[in-house]
C-alpha cells in the first residue's frame, strides 16, 4: 500500500508504563539507590491505514521511576488532541502539544506561546509521542528515520560502554570486562556522592586508568551530585588521568556553576540528560558550560527537538552524544539522531541490566569491535513485542 499518496489519520494514542523487575544478581547500586527495576512509558500511535508507530517517554533519567503521571499526561491530555490528525505533520503536532491552548497563535506567528508545561513530564510526554510520529513517518515512506534527517554519516559509529559502579579494588576489572565483551575502546564509570568525598571518586578513577592503560577512553559520570567546589576539587585530582569527559558534575539547576567548573579545569564537560527542549541547551551553550551535549530524546522533546539541539551543538562547535540509557525506541531514535547530525560522534551503550533494550523488541543492537551498526530498517527500525508490554504493564 502506498501510504504516502493517501490521507492518513491517527485513530488512537496509548501510553503504557512498563515496569520490569531486575533479578537481584543483575542489580547495581548508585546514588539512585539499588536499581531493582527498569521502567519506561511505551507509546503506541495507531492510524486508519494500519500503520503503527512506537515511541518512549521517561519519568526519570535512570532505570527506575514511577510513571503513573507521565502515562496519564499522554493518555488523558495529549491523545484527544492527536486523534484525527495526520501523523506525518510532525512539526505542527509538536507545536500543538507544546503550546496548547495557544497552538493556533504559535503555528501562525512562528514563535512559542507555552503555558506551564515548558519542562518536566509534559515535555517527556511530547517526546514519547514525537518518537512514535517519526517512526510512522519513516514507515509511511519506507525509509529509516536517519534518511529523513539528511542521511547517515557512516554505516557504523563508535560506542562506549556505560556502567562502572565497582569499588576502587574492582573497578579496573569491571571496566576491562566491558572492553573484552564488546571490543569497546571507550568506557564510562560512575562517581559522585555514591563514593562519599571527591577524593574517593578520584581514587577509583586512578585505579580505572591504571587498569585500562592509556589507549582506552575513560569517562566519569557524577549524575549532577556534586557542589561546584567538590566538582572542581575532583577535576584537580584527576587532571593526569586523561578523562575523555566528566558528565553532569553539578545539578542541572546550576548552569552558571556548570560553566564555572568547565572554566576551572581542562577536563571536558558533558551534560544534558536532565534538560528539556532546545531552550535549556541554548543556555548551556551560551554560558559555555559544556563541551558535549547529551539530550535524552525520551525526555528532552523527541527527535524534532533533538535536531534543534544538534543545530545548537554545531553552531557553538560542541559535540552531540545523546543519552541512551533507555529502552529500544529512544535508543533507536538516539542512534538516528547521532548518525545524521554533524556534531554526532559517539553512542552510549548501557552495560547495566536493560530489558527494555534487549527484550522489548525483536531486533538486536550488537556492538562489534566497539562499533554499532546504523540500521537501515524503515522508521525507527524496531518491532515491539506487544506481549512483553502487556506482561509488564503497570496499572
Coordinates of C-alpha atoms in Angstrom, one line a residue:
X1 CA 0.0 0.0 0.0
X2 CA 1.3 3.5 -0.9
X3 CA 0.8 5.3 2.4
X4 CA 2.4 8.4 1.0
X5 CA -0.4 9.0 -1.6
X6 CA -3.4 8.6 0.7
X7 CA -4.7 10.5 3.6
X8 CA -3.7 9.2 7.0
X9 CA -5.3 9.8 10.3
X10 CA -4.4 8.9 13.9
X11 CA -7.1 6.7 15.4
X12 CA -5.6 6.1 18.8
X13 CA -2.7 7.1 21.1
X14 CA -1.9 4.8 24.1
X15 CA 0.8 5.1 26.7
X16 CA 1.8 2.2 28.9
X17 CA 4.0 2.3 32.0
X18 CA 6.2 -0.8 31.5
X19 CA 7.8 -2.0 34.8
X20 CA 10.3 -4.8 34.5
X21 CA 11.9 -6.2 37.7
X22 CA 15.6 -6.8 37.6
X23 CA 17.0 -10.0 39.1
X24 CA 19.0 -9.4 42.3
X25 CA 22.2 -10.6 40.8
X26 CA 21.9 -8.1 37.9
X27 CA 21.1 -5.1 40.1
X28 CA 23.6 -2.3 40.8
X29 CA 23.8 0.4 43.4
X30 CA 24.5 4.1 42.8
X31 CA 23.4 7.5 44.1
X32 CA 19.9 6.5 42.7
X33 CA 19.9 3.6 45.3
X34 CA 19.6 0.0 44.4
X35 CA 18.1 -0.3 41.0
X36 CA 15.5 -3.1 41.2
X37 CA 13.5 -2.4 38.0
X38 CA 13.7 -0.8 34.6
X39 CA 10.7 1.5 33.9
X40 CA 9.6 3.5 30.9
X41 CA 6.4 4.6 29.2
X42 CA 5.9 3.0 25.8
X43 CA 3.8 5.0 23.4
X44 CA 1.7 3.4 20.6
X45 CA 0.2 5.5 17.9
X46 CA -2.2 3.7 15.5
X47 CA -3.6 5.0 12.2
X48 CA -6.6 4.3 10.0
X49 CA -4.3 2.8 7.3
X50 CA -3.0 0.1 9.7
X51 CA 0.5 1.6 10.3
X52 CA 1.6 1.8 13.9
X53 CA 4.3 4.0 15.4
X54 CA 6.2 3.4 18.6
X55 CA 7.8 5.9 21.0
X56 CA 9.1 6.1 24.5
X57 CA 8.8 8.7 27.3
X58 CA 10.8 8.7 30.5
X59 CA 9.8 9.9 34.0
X60 CA 13.4 9.6 35.2
X61 CA 16.9 9.6 33.7
X62 CA 17.9 6.4 35.5
X63 CA 16.4 2.9 35.2
X64 CA 13.7 3.1 37.8
X65 CA 10.9 5.6 38.1
X66 CA 7.2 5.9 38.9
X67 CA 5.4 6.8 35.7
X68 CA 1.7 6.9 36.5
X69 CA 1.6 10.7 35.9
X70 CA 3.6 10.6 32.7
X71 CA 1.3 7.9 31.2
X72 CA -1.7 9.9 32.2
X73 CA -0.5 13.1 30.6
X74 CA -0.2 11.3 27.3
X75 CA -3.4 9.3 27.6
X76 CA -5.6 12.0 29.1
X77 CA -4.2 15.3 27.8
X78 CA -2.4 14.6 24.6
X79 CA -4.3 11.7 23.0
X80 CA -7.5 13.8 22.5
X81 CA -5.5 16.5 20.7
X82 CA -4.0 13.9 18.3
X83 CA -6.8 11.6 17.3
X84 CA -8.0 12.6 13.8
X85 CA -4.7 14.4 12.9
X86 CA -2.3 13.4 10.1
X87 CA 0.7 11.9 12.0
X88 CA 3.1 13.0 9.3
X89 CA 2.6 16.6 10.3
X90 CA 5.2 16.0 13.0
X91 CA 6.5 19.6 13.4
X92 CA 3.0 21.1 13.7
X93 CA 1.8 18.4 16.1
X94 CA 4.9 19.1 18.3
X95 CA 3.8 22.8 18.4
X96 CA 0.2 21.8 19.2
X97 CA 1.3 19.8 22.2
X98 CA 3.8 22.3 23.5
X99 CA 1.7 25.5 23.1
X100 CA -1.8 24.2 23.9
X101 CA -4.2 26.0 24.2
X102 CA -2.5 28.7 22.1
X103 CA -1.2 26.4 19.4
X104 CA -3.1 28.3 16.8
X105 CA -1.2 31.5 17.5
X106 CA 2.1 29.7 17.8
X107 CA 1.7 28.0 14.4
X108 CA 0.5 31.2 12.8
X109 CA 3.1 33.5 14.2
X110 CA 6.1 31.2 14.3
X111 CA 7.1 31.5 18.0
X112 CA 6.4 29.6 21.1
X113 CA 3.4 30.5 23.4
X114 CA 3.6 27.7 26.0
X115 CA 1.8 27.6 29.4
X116 CA 3.4 25.9 32.4
X117 CA 4.3 22.7 30.6
X118 CA 7.7 24.0 29.3
X119 CA 9.7 21.5 31.3
X120 CA 9.3 18.2 33.1
X121 CA 6.8 15.4 32.4
X122 CA 4.8 17.5 29.9
X123 CA 7.9 17.6 27.6
X124 CA 8.7 14.0 28.3
X125 CA 5.2 13.2 27.1
X126 CA 5.7 15.2 24.0
X127 CA 8.9 13.3 23.4
X128 CA 7.2 9.9 23.6
X129 CA 4.6 11.0 21.0
X130 CA 7.2 12.6 18.8
X131 CA 9.3 9.4 18.5
X132 CA 6.2 7.5 17.5
X133 CA 5.3 10.1 14.9
X134 CA 8.8 9.9 13.4
X135 CA 8.5 6.1 13.4
X136 CA 5.3 6.4 11.5
X137 CA 6.7 8.9 9.0
X138 CA 9.6 6.7 8.2
X139 CA 7.4 3.6 7.8
X140 CA 5.0 5.6 5.5
X141 CA 7.9 6.4 3.2
X142 CA 9.7 3.1 3.6
X143 CA 12.8 4.9 4.9
X144 CA 14.8 4.9 8.1
X145 CA 14.4 8.0 10.2
X146 CA 18.1 8.9 9.7
X147 CA 17.4 9.2 6.0
X148 CA 14.6 11.7 6.7
X149 CA 17.1 13.7 8.8
X150 CA 19.6 14.1 6.0
X151 CA 21.2 10.6 5.8
X152 CA 23.7 8.7 8.0
X153 CA 27.2 10.0 8.0
X154 CA 28.6 6.5 8.4
X155 CA 27.3 2.9 8.4
X156 CA 28.8 2.4 11.9
X157 CA 29.6 4.6 14.9
X158 CA 31.8 4.1 17.9
X159 CA 30.1 3.1 21.1
X160 CA 31.1 3.5 24.7
X161 CA 30.3 1.0 27.5
X162 CA 28.3 2.7 30.2
X163 CA 28.4 1.3 33.7
X164 CA 31.2 1.3 36.2
X165 CA 29.9 1.1 39.8
X166 CA 32.5 -1.2 41.4
X167 CA 34.7 0.0 44.2
X168 CA 38.4 1.0 44.0
X169 CA 39.7 -2.5 44.2
X170 CA 37.4 -3.9 41.5
X171 CA 36.6 -1.0 39.1
X172 CA 39.5 -1.8 36.8
X173 CA 38.4 -5.4 36.5
X174 CA 34.8 -4.3 35.8
X175 CA 35.8 -1.9 33.1
X176 CA 38.2 -4.3 31.5
X177 CA 35.3 -6.8 31.3
X178 CA 33.5 -4.2 29.2
X179 CA 36.5 -3.9 26.8
X180 CA 36.6 -7.6 26.4
X181 CA 32.9 -8.1 26.0
X182 CA 32.3 -5.8 23.0
X183 CA 35.7 -4.6 22.0
X184 CA 34.8 -1.2 23.4
X185 CA 37.6 1.4 23.2
X186 CA 35.7 3.8 25.5
X187 CA 34.1 3.1 28.9
X188 CA 32.2 5.2 31.4
X189 CA 32.2 4.8 35.2
X190 CA 30.0 6.4 37.9
X191 CA 31.4 8.8 40.5
X192 CA 29.9 11.4 42.8
X193 CA 28.2 11.3 46.2
X194 CA 27.9 7.5 46.0
X195 CA 31.6 7.5 46.9
X196 CA 31.3 9.9 49.8
X197 CA 34.0 12.6 49.3
X198 CA 35.5 13.6 45.9
X199 CA 38.9 12.1 46.8
X200 CA 37.3 8.6 46.9
X201 CA 35.9 9.1 43.4
X202 CA 39.3 10.3 42.3
X203 CA 40.9 7.2 43.7
X204 CA 38.5 5.0 41.8
X205 CA 39.3 6.9 38.6
X206 CA 43.0 6.5 39.1
X207 CA 42.5 2.8 39.7
X208 CA 40.5 2.5 36.5
X209 CA 43.1 4.3 34.4
X210 CA 45.9 2.1 35.7
X211 CA 43.9 -1.0 34.7
X212 CA 42.8 0.3 31.3
X213 CA 46.1 1.8 30.2
X214 CA 46.4 4.9 28.1
X215 CA 44.6 3.8 24.9
X216 CA 41.0 3.2 26.2
X217 CA 38.9 6.4 26.6
X218 CA 37.6 6.8 30.1
X219 CA 34.6 8.9 31.1
X220 CA 33.2 9.7 34.6
X221 CA 29.6 10.5 35.4
X222 CA 28.7 12.3 38.7
X223 CA 24.9 12.4 38.0
X224 CA 24.8 16.0 39.0
X225 CA 25.6 15.2 42.6
X226 CA 28.5 17.5 43.5
X227 CA 28.6 21.1 44.5
X228 CA 30.7 23.4 42.3
X229 CA 33.6 23.3 44.9
X230 CA 33.5 19.5 45.0
X231 CA 33.4 19.1 41.2
X232 CA 36.4 21.5 40.9
X233 CA 38.3 19.6 43.5
X234 CA 37.7 16.3 41.8
X235 CA 38.8 17.7 38.4
X236 CA 42.1 18.8 40.0
X237 CA 42.7 15.4 41.4
X238 CA 42.2 13.6 38.1
X239 CA 43.8 16.0 35.7
X240 CA 46.6 13.5 34.9
X241 CA 44.1 10.7 34.2
X242 CA 43.2 11.9 30.7
X243 CA 39.4 11.8 31.2
X244 CA 37.5 11.9 27.9
X245 CA 34.8 13.8 29.8
X246 CA 33.2 14.4 33.2
X247 CA 29.5 14.1 32.9
X248 CA 27.0 16.1 34.9
X249 CA 29.4 17.4 37.6
X250 CA 26.7 19.6 39.2
X251 CA 22.9 19.7 39.3
X252 CA 21.1 20.8 36.1
X253 CA 19.6 23.6 38.1
X254 CA 23.0 25.3 38.4
X255 CA 24.1 26.1 34.8
X256 CA 26.3 29.0 35.9
X257 CA 28.0 26.6 38.3
X258 CA 28.4 24.2 35.5
X259 CA 30.2 26.8 33.4
X260 CA 32.4 27.7 36.4
X261 CA 33.5 24.0 36.7
X262 CA 34.4 24.0 33.0
X263 CA 36.4 27.1 33.2
X264 CA 38.4 25.8 36.2
X265 CA 39.7 22.6 34.6
X266 CA 41.0 21.1 31.4
X267 CA 38.7 18.1 31.8
X268 CA 36.0 18.3 29.1
X269 CA 32.4 18.6 30.5
X270 CA 29.4 16.7 29.2
X271 CA 25.8 17.3 30.2
X272 CA 22.1 17.3 29.1
X273 CA 20.3 14.1 30.2
X274 CA 18.3 16.1 32.7
X275 CA 17.5 19.0 30.4
X276 CA 14.3 19.9 28.4
X277 CA 14.0 21.4 25.0
X278 CA 16.3 23.5 22.9
X279 CA 15.9 26.4 25.3
X280 CA 17.9 24.6 28.1
X281 CA 20.6 23.6 25.7
X282 CA 20.9 27.0 24.2
X283 CA 21.5 28.4 27.7
X284 CA 24.2 25.8 28.3
X285 CA 25.9 26.7 25.0
X286 CA 25.6 30.5 25.7
X287 CA 27.2 30.1 29.1
X288 CA 30.0 27.9 27.7
X289 CA 29.0 25.3 30.2
X290 CA 29.8 22.1 28.3
X291 CA 31.9 20.5 25.6
X292 CA 29.4 17.7 24.8
X293 CA 25.6 18.0 24.8
X294 CA 23.7 14.9 25.8
X295 CA 19.9 15.2 25.2
X296 CA 17.8 12.2 26.1
X297 CA 15.2 12.1 23.3
X298 CA 12.6 10.4 25.6
X299 CA 12.9 13.4 27.9
X300 CA 14.1 16.5 26.1
X301 CA 11.3 16.6 23.4
X302 CA 11.9 13.8 20.9
X303 CA 13.6 13.8 17.6
X304 CA 12.0 17.0 16.5
X305 CA 13.7 18.8 19.4
X306 CA 16.8 16.7 19.1
X307 CA 17.5 18.1 15.6
X308 CA 17.3 21.6 17.0
X309 CA 19.7 20.7 19.9
X310 CA 22.0 19.2 17.3
X311 CA 22.0 22.5 15.4
X312 CA 22.9 24.4 18.6
X313 CA 25.8 22.0 19.2
X314 CA 27.1 22.5 15.7
X315 CA 26.7 26.3 15.8
X316 CA 28.7 26.5 19.0
X317 CA 31.3 24.0 17.9
X318 CA 30.2 21.5 20.5
X319 CA 29.7 17.8 20.2
X320 CA 26.5 15.7 20.4
X321 CA 26.3 12.4 22.2
X322 CA 22.6 11.5 23.1
X323 CA 21.9 10.0 26.4
X324 CA 20.9 6.4 25.5
X325 CA 20.3 4.8 28.9
X326 CA 16.8 3.9 27.8
X327 CA 14.5 1.4 26.1
X328 CA 14.7 0.4 22.4
X329 CA 12.5 3.2 21.0
X330 CA 14.6 6.0 22.5
X331 CA 17.8 4.1 21.8
X332 CA 17.0 3.7 18.1
X333 CA 16.0 7.4 17.9
X334 CA 19.2 8.5 19.5
X335 CA 21.2 6.4 17.0
X336 CA 19.3 8.0 14.1
X337 CA 20.0 11.5 15.5
X338 CA 23.7 11.0 16.2
X339 CA 24.2 9.3 12.9
X340 CA 22.7 12.2 10.9
X341 CA 24.0 15.2 12.8
X342 CA 27.3 16.9 12.0
X343 CA 28.1 17.1 15.7
X344 CA 27.3 13.4 16.5
X345 CA 30.3 11.3 17.2
X346 CA 29.7 8.5 19.8
X347 CA 26.9 6.3 21.2
X348 CA 26.2 5.2 24.7
X349 CA 25.6 1.5 25.3
X350 CA 24.4 0.6 28.8
X351 CA 26.1 -2.4 30.5
X352 CA 23.6 -2.5 33.3
X353 CA 20.6 -4.7 33.2
X354 CA 18.4 -3.3 30.4
X355 CA 15.4 -5.5 29.5
X356 CA 13.7 -2.7 27.6
X357 CA 16.6 -2.5 25.2
X358 CA 17.2 -6.3 24.8
X359 CA 13.7 -7.8 25.3
X360 CA 11.1 -5.2 24.3
X361 CA 11.9 -5.5 20.6
X362 CA 12.7 -8.4 18.3
X363 CA 15.7 -6.7 16.8
X364 CA 19.2 -6.7 18.5
X365 CA 21.7 -3.9 18.9
X366 CA 25.1 -5.6 18.9
X367 CA 28.4 -3.9 19.5
X368 CA 31.2 -5.4 17.4
X369 CA 34.7 -4.2 17.8
X370 CA 33.4 -1.2 19.7
X371 CA 31.1 -0.2 16.8
X372 CA 27.3 -0.1 16.5
X373 CA 25.7 -0.5 13.1
X374 CA 23.3 2.2 12.0
X375 CA 20.3 0.0 10.9
X376 CA 18.5 0.8 7.6
X377 CA 15.1 -0.6 8.5
X378 CA 12.1 1.8 8.0
X379 CA 11.1 4.2 10.7
X380 CA 13.0 3.6 14.0
X381 CA 13.7 0.1 12.7
X382 CA 12.1 -1.7 15.7
X383 CA 9.4 -4.4 16.1
X384 CA 7.9 -4.1 19.6
X385 CA 6.9 -7.3 21.3
X386 CA 3.4 -6.3 22.5
X387 CA 3.0 -9.4 24.7
X388 CA 6.1 -8.2 26.6
X389 CA 4.4 -4.8 27.0
X390 CA 1.2 -6.4 28.3
X391 CA 3.0 -8.7 30.6
X392 CA 4.9 -5.9 32.3
X393 CA 2.3 -3.2 32.2
X394 CA 1.9 -1.3 35.5
X395 CA -1.7 -0.4 36.2

